[in-house]
GROMACS .gro file of C-alpha atoms in nm:
model
  353
    1MET     CA    1  15.163   1.829   0.572
    2SER     CA    2  15.144   1.493   0.747
    3GLU     CA    3  15.402   1.371   0.999
    4HIS     CA    4  15.515   1.110   0.744
    5GLN     CA    5  15.566   1.377   0.475
    6ILE     CA    6  15.762   1.600   0.714
    7LYS     CA    7  15.990   1.310   0.805
    8PHE     CA    8  16.031   1.226   0.437
    9TYR     CA    9  16.142   1.575   0.339
   10GLN     CA   10  16.372   1.607   0.640
   11THR     CA   11  16.566   1.299   0.535
   12GLY     CA   12  16.619   1.437   0.186
   13THR     CA   13  16.547   1.100   0.025
   14PHE     CA   14  16.363   1.171  -0.297
   15THR     CA   15  16.426   0.837  -0.466
   16VAL     CA   16  16.119   0.619  -0.484
   17GLY     CA   17  16.309   0.298  -0.418
   18ASN     CA   18  16.464   0.443  -0.102
   19ARG     CA   19  16.186   0.643   0.058
   20LEU     CA   20  15.994   0.325   0.140
   21LEU     CA   21  16.287   0.183   0.337
   22ASP     CA   22  16.404   0.240   0.689
   23PRO     CA   23  16.678   0.509   0.687
   24SER     CA   24  16.939   0.254   0.791
   25GLN     CA   25  16.865   0.051   0.477
   26ARG     CA   26  16.875   0.335   0.226
   27SER     CA   27  17.166   0.378  -0.009
   28GLY     CA   28  17.408   0.660   0.057
   29GLN     CA   29  17.319   0.820  -0.275
   30ALA     CA   30  16.965   0.881  -0.149
   31ASN     CA   31  17.086   1.120   0.120
   32ILE     CA   32  17.146   1.491   0.067
   33GLU     CA   33  17.459   1.457   0.283
   34ARG     CA   34  17.629   1.224   0.035
   35PHE     CA   35  17.985   1.312  -0.060
   36ASN     CA   36  17.937   1.307  -0.440
   37SER     CA   37  18.298   1.192  -0.470
   38LEU     CA   38  18.252   1.117  -0.842
   39ASN     CA   39  18.059   1.422  -0.952
   40SER     CA   40  17.864   1.510  -1.265
   41GLY     CA   41  18.035   1.622  -1.584
   42HIS     CA   42  18.233   1.308  -1.659
   43ARG     CA   43  18.222   1.149  -2.003
   44ALA     CA   44  18.118   0.791  -1.930
   45CYS     CA   45  17.903   0.613  -2.188
   46GLN     CA   46  17.530   0.601  -2.133
   47GLY     CA   47  17.451   0.311  -1.903
   48CYS     CA   48  17.814   0.271  -1.787
   49GLY     CA   49  17.826   0.014  -1.510
   50GLU     CA   50  18.171   0.126  -1.396
   51ALA     CA   51  18.061   0.485  -1.333
   52LEU     CA   52  17.771   0.359  -1.124
   53GLY     CA   53  17.987   0.116  -0.929
   54ALA     CA   54  18.261   0.371  -0.864
   55ARG     CA   55  18.017   0.636  -0.749
   56TYR     CA   56  17.871   0.411  -0.481
   57THR     CA   57  18.203   0.256  -0.385
   58VAL     CA   58  18.393   0.578  -0.328
   59ASP     CA   59  18.109   0.751  -0.145
   60ALA     CA   60  18.070   0.448   0.084
   61ALA     CA   61  18.444   0.456   0.157
   62MET     CA   62  18.429   0.830   0.223
   63LYS     CA   63  18.143   0.784   0.466
   64ALA     CA   64  18.320   0.497   0.644
   65THR     CA   65  18.633   0.708   0.694
   66ASP     CA   66  18.453   1.036   0.768
   67GLY     CA   67  18.613   1.184   0.457
   68ASN     CA   68  18.968   1.081   0.550
   69LEU     CA   69  19.033   0.906   0.221
   70ILE     CA   70  19.265   0.937  -0.078
   71ALA     CA   71  19.246   0.737  -0.399
   72ALA     CA   72  19.487   0.594  -0.653
   73ASN     CA   73  19.336   0.518  -0.992
   74ALA     CA   74  19.478   0.302  -1.270
   75THR     CA   75  19.473   0.412  -1.631
   76GLY     CA   76  19.155   0.283  -1.791
   77CYS     CA   77  18.795   0.376  -1.860
   78LEU     CA   78  18.735   0.519  -1.512
   79GLU     CA   79  19.037   0.745  -1.538
   80VAL     CA   80  18.979   0.842  -1.900
   81PHE     CA   81  18.617   0.949  -1.869
   82SER     CA   82  18.655   1.123  -1.532
   83THR     CA   83  18.971   1.331  -1.584
   84PRO     CA   84  19.003   1.475  -1.935
   85TYR     CA   85  19.285   1.726  -1.885
   86PRO     CA   86  19.254   1.984  -1.734
   87GLU     CA   87  18.917   1.881  -1.587
   88THR     CA   88  18.820   1.632  -1.318
   89SER     CA   89  18.500   1.490  -1.172
   90TRP     CA   90  18.668   1.372  -0.851
   91GLN     CA   91  18.588   1.549  -0.525
   92LEU     CA   92  18.861   1.389  -0.312
   93PRO     CA   93  19.242   1.372  -0.328
   94TRP     CA   94  19.290   1.152  -0.632
   95PHE     CA   95  19.610   1.023  -0.795
   96HIS     CA   96  19.637   0.888  -1.150
   97SER     CA   97  19.881   0.598  -1.155
   98LEU     CA   98  20.010   0.402  -1.451
   99PHE     CA   99  19.808   0.115  -1.596
  100GLY     CA  100  19.988  -0.152  -1.396
  101ASN     CA  101  20.124  -0.004  -1.073
  102THR     CA  102  19.813   0.117  -0.888
  103ALA     CA  103  19.853  -0.130  -0.602
  104ALA     CA  104  20.216  -0.026  -0.555
  105VAL     CA  105  20.122   0.343  -0.564
  106GLY     CA  106  19.848   0.278  -0.309
  107THR     CA  107  20.105   0.102  -0.089
  108GLY     CA  108  20.332   0.407  -0.096
  109MET     CA  109  20.042   0.640  -0.021
  110ALA     CA  110  19.938   0.425   0.276
  111ALA     CA  111  20.292   0.432   0.414
  112ALA     CA  112  20.306   0.812   0.380
  113MET     CA  113  19.969   0.855   0.551
  114ARG     CA  114  20.078   0.628   0.837
  115VAL     CA  115  20.392   0.837   0.897
  116LYS     CA  116  20.197   1.161   0.868
  117ALA     CA  117  19.935   1.048   1.122
  118LYS     CA  118  20.207   0.937   1.366
  119LYS     CA  119  20.399   1.262   1.325
  120ASN     CA  120  20.105   1.503   1.344
  121GLY     CA  121  19.879   1.305   1.572
  122GLY     CA  122  19.585   1.346   1.337
  123PRO     CA  123  19.346   1.082   1.203
  124LEU     CA  124  19.483   0.811   0.976
  125VAL     CA  125  19.394   0.884   0.615
  126ARG     CA  126  19.291   0.558   0.446
  127VAL     CA  127  19.377   0.457   0.090
  128LEU     CA  128  19.152   0.329  -0.188
  129ALA     CA  129  19.315   0.187  -0.502
  130GLN     CA  130  19.093   0.115  -0.799
  131GLY     CA  131  19.122  -0.010  -1.154
  132GLY     CA  132  18.954  -0.213  -1.424
  133ASP     CA  133  19.001  -0.582  -1.492
  134GLY     CA  134  19.283  -0.516  -1.740
  135GLY     CA  135  19.486  -0.308  -1.495
  136THR     CA  136  19.407  -0.555  -1.216
  137THR     CA  137  19.404  -0.911  -1.344
  138ASP     CA  138  19.665  -0.858  -1.618
  139ILE     CA  139  19.901  -0.561  -1.624
  140GLY     CA  140  19.887  -0.485  -1.251
  141PHE     CA  141  19.872  -0.843  -1.125
  142GLY     CA  142  20.230  -0.853  -0.997
  143CYS     CA  143  20.195  -0.529  -0.799
  144LEU     CA  144  19.858  -0.646  -0.665
  145SER     CA  145  19.999  -0.979  -0.546
  146GLY     CA  146  20.284  -0.792  -0.377
  147MET     CA  147  20.036  -0.569  -0.196
  148PHE     CA  148  19.846  -0.878  -0.079
  149GLU     CA  149  20.161  -1.062   0.027
  150ARG     CA  150  20.287  -0.767   0.234
  151ASN     CA  151  19.936  -0.710   0.374
  152ASP     CA  152  19.957  -0.337   0.302
  153ASP     CA  153  19.676  -0.123   0.442
  154VAL     CA  154  19.498  -0.059   0.112
  155LEU     CA  155  19.149  -0.138  -0.014
  156TYR     CA  156  19.178  -0.237  -0.378
  157VAL     CA  157  18.858  -0.237  -0.585
  158CYS     CA  158  18.846  -0.396  -0.929
  159TYR     CA  159  18.565  -0.280  -1.158
  160ASP     CA  160  18.530  -0.581  -1.385
  161ASN     CA  161  18.373  -0.512  -1.726
  162GLU     CA  162  18.545  -0.820  -1.868
  163GLY     CA  163  18.774  -0.658  -2.121
  164TYR     CA  164  18.994  -0.364  -2.224
  165MET     CA  165  18.702  -0.142  -2.312
  166ASN     CA  166  18.868   0.199  -2.345
  167THR     CA  167  19.127   0.077  -2.597
  168GLY     CA  168  18.897  -0.106  -2.836
  169VAL     CA  169  18.735  -0.399  -2.654
  170GLN     CA  170  19.028  -0.640  -2.644
  171ARG     CA  171  19.031  -0.959  -2.439
  172SER     CA  172  19.157  -0.959  -2.078
  173SER     CA  173  19.211  -1.249  -1.839
  174ALA     CA  174  18.865  -1.167  -1.698
  175THR     CA  175  18.693  -1.212  -2.037
  176PRO     CA  176  18.451  -1.509  -2.029
  177PRO     CA  177  18.491  -1.804  -2.269
  178ALA     CA  178  18.330  -1.793  -2.615
  179VAL     CA  179  18.295  -1.414  -2.604
  180ARG     CA  180  18.367  -1.209  -2.915
  181THR     CA  181  18.618  -0.927  -2.871
  182ALA     CA  182  18.852  -0.741  -3.104
  183THR     CA  183  19.122  -1.000  -3.030
  184THR     CA  184  18.898  -1.309  -3.004
  185GLN     CA  185  18.707  -1.302  -3.329
  186ILE     CA  186  18.435  -1.543  -3.444
  187VAL     CA  187  18.659  -1.766  -3.654
  188GLY     CA  188  18.766  -2.128  -3.654
  189SER     CA  189  18.601  -2.434  -3.508
  190HIS     CA  190  18.570  -2.274  -3.162
  191PRO     CA  191  18.490  -1.903  -3.222
  192GLY     CA  192  18.535  -1.637  -2.958
  193ASN     CA  193  18.749  -1.642  -2.647
  194ALA     CA  194  18.909  -1.977  -2.566
  195PHE     CA  195  18.789  -2.195  -2.282
  196GLY     CA  196  19.026  -2.279  -1.999
  197GLN     CA  197  19.202  -1.943  -1.982
  198GLY     CA  198  19.180  -1.647  -1.744
  199LYS     CA  199  19.205  -1.630  -1.366
  200GLU     CA  200  18.975  -1.588  -1.066
  201VAL     CA  201  19.140  -1.304  -0.878
  202PRO     CA  202  18.902  -1.310  -0.575
  203LEU     CA  203  19.010  -1.670  -0.508
  204ILE     CA  204  19.375  -1.576  -0.567
  205ALA     CA  205  19.335  -1.293  -0.316
  206MET     CA  206  19.191  -1.543  -0.066
  207ALA     CA  207  19.492  -1.767  -0.121
  208HIS     CA  208  19.711  -1.477   0.000
  209GLY     CA  209  19.528  -1.491   0.333
  210ILE     CA  210  19.439  -1.120   0.340
  211PRO     CA  211  19.184  -0.991   0.594
  212TYR     CA  212  18.890  -0.931   0.359
  213VAL     CA  213  18.785  -1.035   0.009
  214ALA     CA  214  18.443  -0.985  -0.151
  215THR     CA  215  18.266  -0.991  -0.482
  216ALA     CA  216  17.980  -0.754  -0.552
  217SER     CA  217  17.749  -0.641  -0.829
  218ILE     CA  218  17.588  -0.314  -0.929
  219ALA     CA  219  17.259  -0.507  -0.927
  220ASP     CA  220  17.269  -0.473  -0.546
  221LEU     CA  221  17.416  -0.136  -0.463
  222ARG     CA  222  17.331  -0.149  -0.093
  223ASP     CA  223  17.525  -0.475  -0.068
  224LEU     CA  224  17.818  -0.306  -0.244
  225GLU     CA  225  17.806  -0.014   0.001
  226ARG     CA  226  17.788  -0.254   0.296
  227LYS     CA  227  18.094  -0.445   0.178
  228VAL     CA  228  18.298  -0.130   0.124
  229LYS     CA  229  18.211  -0.007   0.475
  230LYS     CA  230  18.296  -0.347   0.620
  231ALA     CA  231  18.628  -0.352   0.434
  232MET     CA  232  18.717  -0.023   0.599
  233THR     CA  233  18.679  -0.181   0.944
  234PHE     CA  234  18.985  -0.395   0.866
  235HIS     CA  235  19.347  -0.288   0.844
  236GLY     CA  236  19.571  -0.460   0.595
  237ALA     CA  237  19.512  -0.561   0.235
  238ARG     CA  238  19.151  -0.587   0.122
  239TYR     CA  239  19.003  -0.668  -0.218
  240ILE     CA  240  18.656  -0.617  -0.367
  241HIS     CA  241  18.573  -0.740  -0.717
  242VAL     CA  242  18.270  -0.563  -0.866
  243LEU     CA  243  18.090  -0.676  -1.182
  244VAL     CA  244  18.015  -0.367  -1.397
  245PRO     CA  245  17.856  -0.449  -1.735
  246CYS     CA  246  17.973  -0.238  -2.030
  247PRO     CA  247  17.699  -0.167  -2.288
  248LEU     CA  248  17.953  -0.073  -2.556
  249GLY     CA  249  18.188  -0.368  -2.512
  250TRP     CA  250  17.916  -0.623  -2.445
  251GLY     CA  251  17.691  -0.509  -2.729
  252ALA     CA  252  17.398  -0.451  -2.495
  253ALA     CA  253  17.133  -0.182  -2.455
  254SER     CA  254  17.230   0.090  -2.206
  255LYS     CA  255  16.901   0.037  -2.024
  256ASP     CA  256  16.995  -0.326  -1.947
  257THR     CA  257  17.313  -0.263  -1.748
  258VAL     CA  258  17.169  -0.342  -1.405
  259LYS     CA  259  16.955  -0.622  -1.550
  260LEU     CA  260  17.265  -0.787  -1.695
  261ALA     CA  261  17.447  -0.765  -1.364
  262ARG     CA  262  17.150  -0.926  -1.191
  263LEU     CA  263  17.121  -1.206  -1.448
  264ALA     CA  264  17.494  -1.280  -1.422
  265GLN     CA  265  17.445  -1.337  -1.052
  266GLU     CA  266  17.110  -1.517  -1.072
  267SER     CA  267  17.234  -1.757  -1.342
  268GLY     CA  268  17.536  -1.860  -1.136
  269LEU     CA  269  17.795  -1.714  -1.372
  270PHE     CA  270  17.905  -1.451  -1.117
  271PRO     CA  271  17.909  -1.580  -0.757
  272VAL     CA  272  17.869  -1.312  -0.489
  273PHE     CA  273  18.039  -1.387  -0.160
  274GLU     CA  274  18.260  -1.260   0.123
  275ALA     CA  275  18.573  -1.409   0.279
  276GLU     CA  276  18.787  -1.322   0.578
  277TYR     CA  277  19.142  -1.446   0.620
  278GLY     CA  278  19.107  -1.698   0.339
  279GLU     CA  279  18.774  -1.850   0.444
  280ILE     CA  280  18.431  -1.782   0.294
  281THR     CA  281  18.207  -1.623   0.557
  282HIS     CA  282  17.896  -1.534   0.358
  283VAL     CA  283  17.740  -1.627   0.025
  284THR     CA  284  17.457  -1.437  -0.143
  285LYS     CA  285  17.207  -1.702  -0.247
  286ILE     CA  286  17.034  -1.703  -0.584
  287ARG     CA  287  16.675  -1.594  -0.526
  288LYS     CA  288  16.533  -1.729  -0.851
  289LEU     CA  289  16.760  -1.931  -1.077
  290ALA     CA  290  16.775  -1.768  -1.422
  291PRO     CA  291  16.861  -1.956  -1.743
  292VAL     CA  292  17.208  -1.875  -1.871
  293GLU     CA  293  17.053  -1.801  -2.211
  294ASP     CA  294  16.849  -1.513  -2.064
  295TYR     CA  295  17.175  -1.343  -1.969
  296MET     CA  296  17.361  -1.416  -2.292
  297LYS     CA  297  17.090  -1.325  -2.543
  298LEU     CA  298  17.097  -0.961  -2.431
  299GLN     CA  299  17.458  -0.929  -2.551
  300LYS     CA  300  17.585  -0.920  -2.909
  301ARG     CA  301  17.920  -1.062  -2.798
  302TYR     CA  302  17.740  -1.396  -2.755
  303ALA     CA  303  17.527  -1.370  -3.071
  304HIS     CA  304  17.721  -1.642  -3.255
  305LEU     CA  305  17.608  -1.898  -2.996
  306PHE     CA  306  17.246  -1.868  -3.109
  307GLY     CA  307  17.062  -1.893  -3.439
  308PRO     CA  308  17.085  -2.150  -3.719
  309LYS     CA  309  17.465  -2.184  -3.689
  310ALA     CA  310  17.470  -2.186  -3.310
  311ASP     CA  311  17.768  -2.336  -3.129
  312GLN     CA  312  17.573  -2.569  -2.900
  313SER     CA  313  17.886  -2.726  -2.752
  314ALA     CA  314  18.007  -2.388  -2.627
  315LEU     CA  315  17.667  -2.314  -2.476
  316ILE     CA  316  17.673  -2.647  -2.290
  317ARG     CA  317  18.019  -2.572  -2.153
  318ILE     CA  318  17.912  -2.226  -2.031
  319LYS     CA  319  17.612  -2.380  -1.855
  320ALA     CA  320  17.849  -2.626  -1.690
  321ILE     CA  321  18.054  -2.334  -1.554
  322ALA     CA  322  17.741  -2.183  -1.399
  323GLU     CA  323  17.644  -2.518  -1.248
  324ARG     CA  324  17.995  -2.561  -1.110
  325ASN     CA  325  17.979  -2.219  -0.946
  326ILE     CA  326  17.643  -2.304  -0.790
  327ARG     CA  327  17.785  -2.623  -0.638
  328ARG     CA  328  18.120  -2.473  -0.544
  329PHE     CA  329  17.982  -2.170  -0.361
  330GLY     CA  330  17.651  -2.322  -0.245
  331LEU     CA  331  17.443  -2.061  -0.424
  332LEU     CA  332  17.108  -2.240  -0.398
  333GLY     CA  333  16.891  -2.319  -0.098
  334ASP     CA  334  17.063  -2.455   0.213
  335GLU     CA  335  17.370  -2.574   0.026
  336ARG     CA  336  17.706  -2.481   0.170
  337SER     CA  337  18.013  -2.371  -0.019
  338GLU     CA  338  18.286  -2.626  -0.074
  339PRO     CA  339  18.561  -2.596   0.189
  340MET     CA  340  18.873  -2.411   0.080
  341PRO     CA  341  19.162  -2.448   0.326
  342PRO     CA  342  19.311  -2.108   0.415
  343ALA     CA  343  19.675  -2.031   0.364
  344VAL     CA  344  19.913  -2.040   0.660
  345GLN     CA  345  19.961  -1.664   0.644
  346ALA     CA  346  19.585  -1.625   0.686
  347ASP     CA  347  19.604  -1.802   1.021
  348GLU     CA  348  19.900  -1.585   1.120
  349ARG     CA  349  19.717  -1.264   1.033
  350ALA     CA  350  19.402  -1.376   1.213
  351ASP     CA  351  19.607  -1.488   1.517
  352ARG     CA  352  19.485  -1.843   1.482
  353LEU     CA  353  19.830  -2.000   1.526
   0.00000   0.00000   0.00000
């Protein structure tokens, strides 16, 4: 056996995409020492983007804290498919919260861990709160804003599949315009989800002036891992918004999950960036600009925008959103993102006043 082969087997990296990389660049899932925090046996749909995103997120957080981590999980797809009573796929202390109070539960857990560490002199156990876009941008928005405002020591991760997928694919405030869902049917002069609604929670989190905010995609899992590890270097409220395509809710092939996430980013519809204390510090540039149509045509929820009765006006407006994102965040070439003044509390927390 050659020296290269011996080194290869010693590292335990048997994934083709990882074995060609330097060990420092390989994903945590390629190592035999990975935590497997979300283990096999769960009941996620084939091609589930959320299961993939959660697996990498939680393992990265476990590695960053040397296993000193507990999790609070909102009701939703991730909870439903991973913990059918009396079974569980979680290999860490894990708490099932209500649909809308995960951030508040995480806050209480963080306070308890802080007291416990002070009393016993042991390591501080960190807290990860996680939920879908429904439990984050809608039902849990008040608790989340409170967590941000108080700057509680919790990392909150939103797995955004752009709808209430486990209850029948209803619209959420993260559902894109013109999309067909169970509650935004293809009827009327402007079919699908209405334009001008919803909210951009990453930007709202930045407006709270918290230490760290990031968006990420399962199309770049090493970037997701890096951002989770970086978030754990901060104390205080942190927020990561991860795009996780849903084959069932989006009407897409299960094999296209990662492709869809990549096209969302490369078309400009999902900007990927980082911010610290209310200011953007890094933007992931678009490598090769993809037409918005390439992303949309893979999904049945956009089918009414194409064909002989296509809604061309809606398509034009969606393209305008992508173009606005590209300008706003400086996603192409040497362009810079538009300046966004940080909140006063951001300067206070960063000791800039």
